[in-house]
Coordinates of C-alpha atoms (C1' of nucleotides) in Angstrom, one line a residue:
Chain A
M1 CA 0.2 -0.7 -0.4
S2 CA 1.0 3.6 -0.7
E3 CA 3.8 2.6 -3.1
E4 CA 7.1 3.8 -2.6
K5 CA 8.8 0.5 -4.4
S6 CA 12.0 2.5 -2.4
S7 CA 13.2 3.3 -5.8
G8 CA 16.4 3.5 -5.6
A9 CA 17.3 5.9 -2.7
V10 CA 20.5 5.4 -1.8
E11 CA 22.2 8.5 -0.4
R12 CA 27.0 9.3 -0.7
R13 CA 28.7 11.1 1.1
S14 CA 25.6 10.3 3.9
G15 CA 27.9 9.0 6.7
V16 CA 26.3 6.2 6.5
A17 CA 27.9 3.0 3.8
L18 CA 26.2 2.2 0.7
W19 CA 26.4 -1.6 1.3
R20 CA 24.5 -0.5 5.0
Q21 CA 21.4 2.4 3.1
I22 CA 20.4 -1.5 0.7
A23 CA 20.6 -3.5 3.9
D24 CA 18.1 -1.4 5.6
A25 CA 16.6 -0.9 2.5
I26 CA 16.0 -4.4 1.7
R27 CA 15.6 -5.8 6.0
Q28 CA 12.0 -2.9 5.1
A29 CA 11.4 -4.0 2.2
I30 CA 11.5 -8.0 3.4
A31 CA 8.9 -6.6 6.1
D32 CA 6.2 -4.8 4.1
G33 CA 6.3 -8.4 2.2
E34 CA 7.7 -6.8 -0.9
Y35 CA 9.7 -9.9 -1.8
E36 CA 8.3 -13.7 -1.7
G37 CA 10.4 -16.6 -1.0
M38 CA 13.4 -15.6 -2.6
M39 CA 15.6 -12.0 -3.8
P40 CA 16.4 -10.6 -7.1
G41 CA 19.6 -11.3 -8.5
E42 CA 22.6 -9.4 -7.1
I43 CA 22.4 -7.6 -10.6
A44 CA 19.5 -6.4 -11.2
L45 CA 19.9 -5.0 -7.6
A46 CA 23.0 -3.5 -8.4
A47 CA 21.1 -1.9 -11.1
R48 CA 17.8 -1.4 -9.0
F49 CA 20.5 0.9 -6.4
G50 CA 22.8 2.1 -8.5
V51 CA 25.4 0.4 -8.0
N52 CA 28.4 -2.3 -7.8
R53 CA 27.4 -5.1 -7.1
H54 CA 29.9 -5.8 -4.7
T55 CA 28.4 -3.1 -2.4
V56 CA 25.2 -5.7 -2.7
R57 CA 26.8 -8.2 -1.8
A58 CA 28.7 -6.6 1.5
A59 CA 24.6 -5.4 2.1
I60 CA 24.0 -9.3 1.3
A61 CA 26.4 -10.3 3.6
A62 CA 25.1 -8.3 6.7
L63 CA 22.1 -10.0 6.4
V64 CA 23.0 -13.5 5.7
E65 CA 25.2 -12.3 8.6
E66 CA 21.8 -11.4 10.9
G67 CA 20.0 -14.4 9.6
L68 CA 17.6 -12.2 7.7
L69 CA 18.9 -14.1 4.1
E70 CA 20.7 -17.1 2.3
S71 CA 22.9 -17.2 -0.5
V72 CA 23.1 -20.2 -2.5
Q73 CA 25.7 -21.0 -5.4
G74 CA 24.1 -20.8 -9.2
R75 CA 20.4 -20.2 -7.0
G76 CA 20.2 -17.0 -5.7
T77 CA 19.1 -15.6 -2.4
L78 CA 16.4 -16.4 -0.1
I79 CA 14.7 -14.6 2.3
R80 CA 14.5 -17.3 5.8
R81 CA 12.0 -15.2 7.6
Q82 CA 10.1 -11.9 7.9
T83 CA 7.1 -12.3 10.4
R84 CA 6.7 -9.0 11.8
F85 CA 5.0 -9.1 15.3
T86 CA 2.2 -7.1 16.6
F87 CA 2.0 -6.3 20.0
P88 CA -1.4 -4.7 21.3
I89 CA -1.1 -1.4 23.8
T90 CA -4.3 -1.4 25.5
R91 CA -5.4 -0.3 28.6
R92 CA -4.8 -4.3 29.2
T93 CA -1.6 -5.6 27.5
R94 CA 0.7 -8.2 28.7
F95 CA 3.3 -9.3 26.7
S96 CA 2.8 -13.2 26.9
E97 CA -1.0 -12.9 25.8
G98 CA 0.4 -9.6 23.4
L99 CA 1.8 -12.1 20.7
A100 CA 0.0 -15.4 21.6
G101 CA -0.8 -17.7 18.4
Q102 CA 1.9 -15.7 16.7
S103 CA 4.6 -17.8 18.1
R104 CA 4.3 -20.6 19.8
D105 CA 7.1 -19.3 23.1
R106 CA 7.7 -16.6 24.8
D107 CA 10.0 -15.8 27.2
I108 CA 11.0 -13.5 29.3
R109 CA 14.1 -13.3 31.4
L110 CA 16.0 -11.4 34.0
V111 CA 18.9 -10.1 33.1
A112 CA 19.7 -7.2 36.2
E113 CA 18.4 -6.7 39.1
E114 CA 19.4 -4.0 41.7
R115 CA 17.7 -1.7 44.1
I116 CA 18.2 2.8 43.7
K117 CA 16.4 5.9 44.9
A118 CA 13.7 7.1 43.0
D119 CA 14.9 10.0 40.9
P120 CA 12.5 12.9 40.9
V121 CA 10.5 12.0 37.8
I122 CA 9.6 7.9 38.3
A123 CA 8.9 9.0 42.1
A124 CA 6.6 11.8 40.4
A125 CA 4.3 8.9 39.2
L126 CA 5.0 6.0 41.6
T127 CA 3.1 8.7 43.2
L128 CA 6.7 8.4 46.5
E129 CA 8.3 11.0 48.0
P130 CA 11.6 11.4 45.8
G131 CA 14.6 9.4 46.8
A132 CA 12.3 6.2 48.1
E133 CA 13.7 2.8 47.5
L134 CA 12.7 1.3 44.5
L135 CA 13.7 -2.5 42.4
K136 CA 14.5 -1.7 39.4
L137 CA 14.6 -4.9 36.9
T138 CA 16.2 -5.6 32.9
L139 CA 13.8 -7.9 31.6
V140 CA 14.8 -9.3 27.7
S141 CA 11.4 -10.6 26.0
R142 CA 11.9 -13.2 23.9
A143 CA 9.2 -15.0 20.7
D144 CA 10.2 -17.7 19.1
G145 CA 13.9 -17.6 20.6
V146 CA 13.8 -14.0 18.6
P147 CA 15.5 -11.2 21.3
V148 CA 11.6 -8.5 20.3
S149 CA 12.1 -6.4 23.5
T150 CA 14.5 -5.1 26.6
S151 CA 12.8 -3.3 29.5
I152 CA 13.6 -1.2 32.5
N153 CA 11.0 -1.8 35.5
Y154 CA 10.5 0.2 38.2
F155 CA 8.6 -0.9 41.7
N156 CA 8.2 0.5 45.0
A157 CA 11.0 -1.9 46.8
A158 CA 9.0 -2.1 49.7
R159 CA 6.3 -3.5 48.5
F160 CA 7.6 -5.8 46.1
S161 CA 10.4 -7.2 47.1
G162 CA 9.9 -10.3 46.0
M163 CA 9.2 -9.0 42.8
A164 CA 12.4 -10.4 41.2
A165 CA 12.4 -14.3 42.5
A166 CA 8.7 -13.9 41.3
V167 CA 10.2 -12.7 37.2
R168 CA 12.7 -15.3 37.5
E169 CA 10.1 -18.6 39.1
T170 CA 7.0 -17.4 36.2
G171 CA 9.1 -16.3 33.4
S172 CA 5.7 -13.6 33.2
I173 CA 4.8 -9.9 34.8
T174 CA 1.5 -11.2 35.2
R175 CA 1.9 -13.9 36.2
A176 CA 4.8 -12.2 39.3
Y177 CA 1.9 -10.0 40.4
A178 CA -0.6 -13.0 40.8
M179 CA 2.5 -14.4 43.2
L180 CA 2.7 -11.2 45.3
G181 CA -1.0 -11.1 45.7
V182 CA -1.5 -8.2 42.6
T183 CA -4.2 -10.2 40.7
D184 CA -5.2 -8.0 37.8
Y185 CA -3.7 -4.4 36.6
I186 CA -4.4 -1.6 34.3
R187 CA -1.9 0.9 31.7
L188 CA -2.4 4.1 32.6
T189 CA -0.3 5.6 30.4
T190 CA 2.2 5.1 27.6
D191 CA 5.0 7.4 26.0
L192 CA 5.7 6.7 22.4
T193 CA 9.5 7.7 21.2
A194 CA 11.8 6.6 18.2
R195 CA 15.9 6.1 17.6
L196 CA 18.7 4.2 16.6
A197 CA 19.7 1.7 19.7
D198 CA 22.4 2.3 21.8
E199 CA 24.6 -0.1 22.8
R200 CA 23.5 -1.6 25.6
E201 CA 20.1 -1.8 24.1
R202 CA 21.5 -3.7 20.4
L203 CA 23.7 -6.2 22.7
L204 CA 20.3 -7.2 24.3
L205 CA 18.8 -7.4 21.6
E206 CA 20.8 -8.7 19.2
L207 CA 20.7 -6.0 16.8
K208 CA 23.3 -4.6 14.6
P209 CA 24.3 -0.8 14.5
G210 CA 21.8 1.9 12.5
A211 CA 18.7 0.0 14.1
V212 CA 15.5 1.2 15.3
V213 CA 13.9 1.2 18.8
M214 CA 10.5 2.5 20.0
E215 CA 10.4 3.0 23.4
A216 CA 7.6 3.3 25.5
R217 CA 7.5 4.6 29.2
A218 CA 4.4 3.2 30.4
V219 CA 3.3 3.5 34.3
N220 CA 1.1 0.5 34.8
A221 CA -1.7 0.4 37.8
L222 CA -3.7 -1.0 40.2
P223 CA -7.6 -1.5 38.8
D224 CA -7.9 1.4 41.4
G225 CA -6.3 3.4 39.7
A226 CA -3.2 3.8 42.4
P227 CA 0.5 3.1 41.1
I228 CA 2.8 0.0 40.7
Q229 CA 5.4 0.4 38.3
Y230 CA 6.9 2.6 36.2
A231 CA 8.2 0.8 33.0
V232 CA 10.3 1.7 30.0
T233 CA 10.7 -0.6 26.8
C234 CA 12.2 -0.3 23.9
F235 CA 10.9 -2.7 21.1
A236 CA 13.5 -4.0 18.1
A237 CA 11.1 -1.7 15.6
D238 CA 12.0 -4.3 12.4
R239 CA 10.8 -7.4 14.9
V240 CA 7.4 -5.7 16.3
T241 CA 3.9 -3.5 14.9
L242 CA 2.4 -1.4 17.9
K243 CA -0.7 -2.0 17.6
L244 CA -3.2 0.5 19.6
D245 CA -6.9 0.0 19.7
M246 CA -9.0 2.3 20.6
P247 CA -12.1 1.1 22.5
V248 CA -15.5 3.0 21.6
Chain B
M1 CA 16.7 9.1 34.0
S2 CA 18.1 5.2 33.2
E3 CA 21.4 6.4 33.3
E4 CA 22.9 5.2 30.4
K5 CA 24.6 8.3 29.8
S6 CA 25.8 7.1 26.6
S7 CA 29.2 5.2 27.3
G8 CA 31.7 6.0 24.2
A9 CA 29.3 3.9 22.2
V10 CA 31.1 3.7 18.7
E11 CA 31.3 1.0 16.6
R12 CA 34.0 0.4 13.9
R13 CA 33.5 -1.3 10.7
S14 CA 29.5 -1.7 11.4
G15 CA 29.3 0.6 8.6
V16 CA 27.9 4.2 9.9
A17 CA 31.0 6.7 10.0
L18 CA 31.4 7.2 13.6
W19 CA 31.7 10.8 13.1
R20 CA 27.7 10.3 12.0
Q21 CA 27.6 8.1 15.2
I22 CA 28.3 10.6 17.3
A23 CA 26.3 13.3 15.7
D24 CA 23.3 10.5 17.2
A25 CA 24.7 10.8 19.9
I26 CA 25.0 13.7 20.6
R27 CA 21.5 14.5 19.0
Q28 CA 19.7 11.8 21.2
A29 CA 21.6 13.1 23.8
I30 CA 20.3 17.1 23.7
A31 CA 17.4 15.4 22.8
D32 CA 17.5 13.7 26.8
G33 CA 18.7 17.1 28.4
E34 CA 22.1 15.9 28.8
Y35 CA 23.9 19.2 27.9
E36 CA 22.4 22.4 28.9
G37 CA 23.1 25.4 27.0
M38 CA 26.9 24.4 25.6
M39 CA 28.4 21.5 24.9
P40 CA 32.3 19.8 26.0
G41 CA 35.0 21.0 24.4
E42 CA 35.6 19.2 21.0
I43 CA 38.9 17.1 22.7
A44 CA 36.3 16.2 26.2
L45 CA 34.3 15.2 23.3
A46 CA 37.2 13.4 21.7
A47 CA 38.5 11.1 24.9
R48 CA 34.7 10.7 25.5
F49 CA 34.0 8.7 22.0
G50 CA 37.4 7.5 22.0
V51 CA 37.9 8.9 18.6
N52 CA 40.1 11.6 17.0
R53 CA 39.1 15.6 17.7
H54 CA 38.6 15.7 13.9
T55 CA 35.9 13.3 13.4
V56 CA 34.5 14.4 16.4
R57 CA 34.5 18.1 14.6
A58 CA 32.8 16.1 11.5
A59 CA 29.9 15.1 13.9
I60 CA 29.6 18.8 15.2
A61 CA 29.4 20.1 11.7
A62 CA 26.8 17.8 10.5
L63 CA 24.3 19.1 13.4
V64 CA 25.9 22.8 13.1
E65 CA 24.2 22.6 9.5
E66 CA 21.0 20.8 11.1
G67 CA 21.0 23.6 13.0
L68 CA 21.2 22.3 16.3
L69 CA 24.9 23.4 17.2
E70 CA 26.4 26.6 15.9
S71 CA 30.0 27.1 16.9
V72 CA 32.2 29.7 18.2
Q73 CA 35.3 30.3 17.8
G74 CA 37.2 30.8 21.0
R75 CA 33.9 30.8 22.8
G76 CA 32.5 26.9 22.5
T77 CA 29.6 25.4 20.9
L78 CA 26.5 26.7 21.8
I79 CA 23.3 24.2 21.5
R80 CA 21.0 26.2 20.1
R81 CA 17.2 24.4 20.5
Q82 CA 15.7 21.6 21.7
T83 CA 12.1 20.9 22.6
R84 CA 10.4 18.1 21.3
F85 CA 6.7 17.8 20.7
T86 CA 4.4 15.6 22.9
F87 CA 1.8 14.9 20.4
P88 CA -1.4 12.5 22.2
I89 CA -2.6 10.1 20.0
T90 CA -6.5 8.5 21.6
R91 CA -9.4 8.0 20.5
R92 CA -10.3 11.7 19.2
T93 CA -6.4 13.0 18.6
R94 CA -6.5 15.8 16.5
F95 CA -3.4 17.3 15.5
S96 CA -3.8 21.4 15.7
E97 CA -5.7 20.6 19.3
G98 CA -2.7 18.3 20.4
L99 CA 0.0 20.3 19.9
A100 CA -2.1 23.5 21.7
G101 CA -0.4 25.1 23.9
Q102 CA 3.4 23.7 23.8
S103 CA 3.9 25.4 20.3
R104 CA 2.6 29.0 18.2
D105 CA 1.4 28.5 15.5
R106 CA 0.3 25.0 13.8
D107 CA 0.1 24.5 10.0
I108 CA -1.4 21.6 8.3
R109 CA -0.3 21.9 4.4
L110 CA -1.6 19.7 1.0
V111 CA 1.5 19.0 -0.5
A112 CA -0.2 15.7 -3.4
E113 CA -4.1 14.9 -4.2
E114 CA -4.4 12.4 -6.1
R115 CA -7.7 9.7 -6.9
I116 CA -6.3 6.4 -7.0
K117 CA -8.0 2.5 -6.8
A118 CA -8.2 1.2 -4.0
D119 CA -6.4 -1.4 -3.1
P120 CA -7.7 -4.4 -0.4
V121 CA -5.9 -3.9 2.7
I122 CA -7.3 -0.2 2.5
A123 CA -10.3 -1.1 0.7
A124 CA -10.9 -3.6 3.9
A125 CA -10.2 -0.9 6.3
L126 CA -13.0 1.6 4.7
T127 CA -15.7 -1.2 4.6
L128 CA -15.3 -0.7 0.2
E129 CA -15.2 -3.3 -2.3
P130 CA -11.7 -3.3 -4.2
G131 CA -11.1 -0.4 -6.8
A132 CA -13.5 1.9 -5.5
E133 CA -12.2 5.3 -6.1
L134 CA -10.3 6.9 -3.4
L135 CA -8.5 10.5 -3.3
K136 CA -4.9 10.3 -1.7
L137 CA -4.2 14.1 -0.2
T138 CA 0.1 14.1 1.0
L139 CA 0.2 16.5 4.0
V140 CA 3.0 17.8 6.1
S141 CA 2.2 19.3 9.9
R142 CA 4.1 21.4 11.2
A143 CA 4.8 23.0 14.3
D144 CA 6.2 26.4 15.0
G145 CA 7.4 26.0 11.8
V146 CA 9.6 22.9 12.0
P147 CA 7.9 19.9 10.4
V148 CA 6.1 17.8 12.7
S149 CA 4.1 14.8 10.6
T150 CA 3.7 13.7 6.9
S151 CA 0.7 11.9 6.2
I152 CA -1.0 10.3 4.0
N153 CA -5.0 10.2 4.2
Y154 CA -7.5 7.7 1.9
F155 CA -10.9 9.1 2.0
N156 CA -14.3 7.7 -0.2
A157 CA -14.2 10.3 -3.4
A158 CA -17.4 10.0 -3.7
R159 CA -18.0 11.4 -0.5
F160 CA -15.3 13.5 0.2
S161 CA -14.5 15.3 -3.2
G162 CA -13.9 18.6 -1.6
M163 CA -11.5 17.6 0.6
A164 CA -8.5 18.4 -0.5
A165 CA -10.5 21.6 -0.9
A166 CA -11.5 22.4 2.5
V167 CA -7.5 21.4 3.8
R168 CA -6.4 24.3 1.9
E169 CA -8.9 26.3 2.0
T170 CA -9.0 26.0 6.5
G171 CA -5.5 24.3 6.8
S172 CA -7.2 21.5 9.2
I173 CA -8.8 17.7 8.9
T174 CA -11.0 18.4 11.8
R175 CA -12.4 22.1 10.4
A176 CA -11.9 20.8 6.9
Y177 CA -14.5 18.0 7.8
A178 CA -17.2 20.2 9.3
M179 CA -17.0 22.4 6.1
L180 CA -18.7 18.5 4.2
G181 CA -20.9 18.2 6.5
V182 CA -19.2 15.8 10.0
T183 CA -18.6 17.5 13.0
D184 CA -17.5 15.4 15.1
Y185 CA -14.7 11.8 14.3
I186 CA -13.3 9.0 16.1
R187 CA -10.1 6.8 15.7
L188 CA -10.6 3.8 15.5
T189 CA -7.4 1.7 15.5
T190 CA -3.6 2.6 15.0
D191 CA -0.6 0.4 14.3
L192 CA 2.6 2.0 15.2
T193 CA 6.3 0.9 13.9
A194 CA 9.3 2.7 13.7
R195 CA 12.1 3.0 11.0
L196 CA 14.6 5.0 9.0
A197 CA 13.0 7.4 7.1
D198 CA 12.9 6.9 3.2
E199 CA 14.0 10.1 1.6
R200 CA 10.5 11.2 0.6
E201 CA 9.9 12.2 3.8
R202 CA 13.1 13.3 4.1
L203 CA 12.7 16.0 2.2
L204 CA 9.0 16.1 3.3
L205 CA 9.9 16.5 6.8
E206 CA 13.8 18.1 6.5
L207 CA 15.7 15.2 8.3
K208 CA 19.4 14.3 6.9
P209 CA 20.0 10.6 6.1
G210 CA 19.8 8.4 9.5
A211 CA 16.8 10.0 10.2
V212 CA 14.1 8.2 12.3
V213 CA 10.4 8.1 11.4
M214 CA 8.0 6.6 13.8
E215 CA 4.9 5.4 11.6
A216 CA 1.0 5.1 12.9
R217 CA -0.9 3.5 10.7
A218 CA -5.0 4.3 11.9
V219 CA -8.2 4.6 10.8
N220 CA -10.8 7.4 12.0
A221 CA -14.5 7.2 12.2
L222 CA -17.9 8.9 12.1
P223 CA -18.9 8.4 15.9
D224 CA -21.2 5.9 15.0
G225 CA -18.0 3.4 14.3
A226 CA -18.0 3.9 10.1
P227 CA -14.3 4.5 8.9
I228 CA -14.4 7.2 6.5
Q229 CA -10.8 8.1 6.7
Y230 CA -7.0 5.8 6.7
A231 CA -4.4 7.7 7.7
V232 CA -0.2 7.0 7.1
T233 CA 0.6 9.0 9.0
C234 CA 5.6 10.0 9.5
F235 CA 6.2 11.8 13.0
A236 CA 9.9 12.9 13.2
A237 CA 10.8 10.5 16.2
D238 CA 14.3 13.1 17.5
R239 CA 11.0 16.0 17.2
V240 CA 7.7 14.7 18.9
T241 CA 7.2 12.1 21.8
L242 CA 3.2 9.8 21.2
K243 CA 1.4 10.1 24.2
L244 CA -1.4 6.7 24.5
D245 CA -3.7 7.6 27.5
M246 CA -5.5 5.2 27.9
P247 CA -9.1 6.3 28.2
V248 CA -11.2 4.8 30.6
Chain C
dT1 C1' 47.7 43.2 28.8
dC2 C1' 48.8 38.1 29.0
dC3 C1' 47.8 33.7 29.5
dA4 C1' 44.7 29.1 29.2
dT5 C1' 41.2 27.5 26.2
dT6 C1' 38.3 27.3 23.1
dT7 C1' 37.3 26.7 17.7
dG8 C1' 38.9 27.0 12.5
dT9 C1' 43.1 25.3 9.2
dC10 C1' 46.8 23.5 6.5
dT11 C1' 49.5 19.2 5.3
dA12 C1' 50.1 14.2 5.2
dT13 C1' 49.5 9.2 6.2
dT14 C1' 47.1 5.3 7.2
dT15 C1' 42.6 2.3 6.7
dA16 C1' 37.9 0.5 4.9
dA17 C1' 34.0 1.9 1.4
dC18 C1' 33.1 1.9 -3.5
dT19 C1' 33.6 0.4 -8.3
dA20 C1' 35.7 -2.1 -12.3
dG21 C1' 36.9 -6.4 -14.7
dA22 C1' 37.9 -11.1 -14.9
dC23 C1' 35.7 -15.7 -14.5
dA24 C1' 35.6 -20.2 -11.1
dA25 C1' 31.6 -23.3 -9.6
dG26 C1' 27.3 -24.5 -8.8
dT27 C1' 22.0 -24.6 -9.9
dT28 C1' 18.2 -25.4 -13.3
dC29 C1' 15.8 -26.9 -17.7
dG30 C1' 15.0 -27.4 -22.2
Chain D
dC1 C1' 24.7 -32.3 -22.7
dG2 C1' 24.9 -27.4 -22.8
dA3 C1' 23.2 -23.0 -22.6
dA4 C1' 22.1 -19.6 -19.4
dC5 C1' 21.4 -18.5 -14.9
dT6 C1' 23.2 -17.5 -10.3
dT7 C1' 26.6 -16.9 -6.7
dG8 C1' 32.0 -17.3 -5.3
dT9 C1' 36.4 -14.9 -5.3
dC10 C1' 40.2 -13.1 -7.2
dT11 C1' 42.9 -8.5 -8.8
dA12 C1' 43.6 -3.7 -8.8
dG13 C1' 42.2 1.0 -8.9
dT14 C1' 39.7 5.4 -6.4
dT15 C1' 36.8 7.5 -3.0
dA16 C1' 36.1 8.7 1.5
dA17 C1' 36.8 8.5 6.0
dA18 C1' 40.6 8.8 10.6
dT19 C1' 44.4 9.7 12.2
dA20 C1' 47.6 12.3 13.7
dG21 C1' 50.5 16.4 14.6
dA22 C1' 51.1 21.1 13.9
dC23 C1' 49.9 25.8 14.1
dA24 C1' 46.8 29.9 13.7
dA25 C1' 43.1 32.8 15.2
dA26 C1' 38.9 34.2 18.7
dT27 C1' 37.4 34.4 23.7
dG28 C1' 37.2 35.7 28.2
dG29 C1' 39.4 36.0 32.9
dA30 C1' 42.8 37.0 36.2

DNA sequence: TCCATTTGTCTATTTAACTAGACAAGTTCG
DNA sequence: CGAACTTGTCTAGTTAAATAGACAAATGGA
């Protein structure tokens, strides 16, 4: 839809190598479903982007390295995967439910645990006094083995001291909450932005430099509206679409 | 918050020139409010990123070109602007209302007008038969003279043939609707993703290569739920934060 | 005024990215 | 088989990016 056939739009002297611009364009085209099963030949691609065949080969090599493509001598270059997960964001956003039906296995892993003093912004969001003790958990969420998002989550340390253990045991925020007596929670607000992934995110999400992340800052609360969790979640932009369904 | 002091994280041989990685990091740091008024000196920055001073100078030159920084010999490098607009997305999303209070003047400009046959996806979203005639309007929205977003909008051509003229005259979608007898409308659904800006978007939004856009695909409808507009909006990610307030 | 600090400019060298062309080596299909 | 395609590999030359060092020019404060 809205064609825009990614018309050989590579830019020289831009500080981004041509092979990387082409790799990005191909990745996007695949995510948009522009190709099916097989890529056009290297010569055709080179003509399309207006570059040398070797430059296209460098782009393809990067995508092969990523596991997105596979080249076979004599046959051509195959597309290995292209599914993009759709992740609903509503009042009742939950990771594993959100991706149910789109992936065989979901998985949330705790990669860091820390106790810190609340800074003013987070304290205000959680209606705590600045300097209150917070539990800070860093998580990585995967679907079918592919990292989809990484999040930094802040909880009132006094109330949720067992959260880390509960997440580790259950592999789910929702089930961890349940273990701590929170049977239901809602999402109050979400702030969204997007930018290039930084070093930490590239590592956790297995992304290449130049990859884009969407950052969502959300406040979760009890059904009565009392905030209990401040979360900064970074989604790998080329692996997920966020779906906002507006309840009529 | 969530510190992550962008710790000299430049990557070599990544296909992205060091000066561009550094420019991106500085742009992001400024957007995060990490510096105030003045940048650290070139020598300090070079040490921080672990590169030669000339490489930092290349990064700064790019940001000066963008209008974000200004270098003064003998004094240092000044930060010229950075406020980021917050754009609320709710059931009742409207561009000019959304930015009221954050900007002195808003402005929507019609840059292209076309009549096309509906493709299956859009036809389904608008509950029309595939092949129905659509009006396709390309708009650019600005706040305080800065391009914030560009959108491609599809309307049922039969029902909204006067839309282009109405938008041109009123400079507002909401007021254009009013001229055509639609006094109220709601947003049914929004799909969000993010990626690098393509050539067309860079031109319309005055962005540099490597800039990130958030793409929102939305369906607007009459209060009774009948869809009337399919919109693909691209926001310049470093100029805007999307705010999702969960209704009720 | 003098001095320390800042950005601006220059030359030289090295390394990565890109282009060009030729040919080998596999696959497919008539 | 053999012709027509594909990707893989090699050499060679050009252009852009990054490093290194030296010094000029402007600023601000002691």
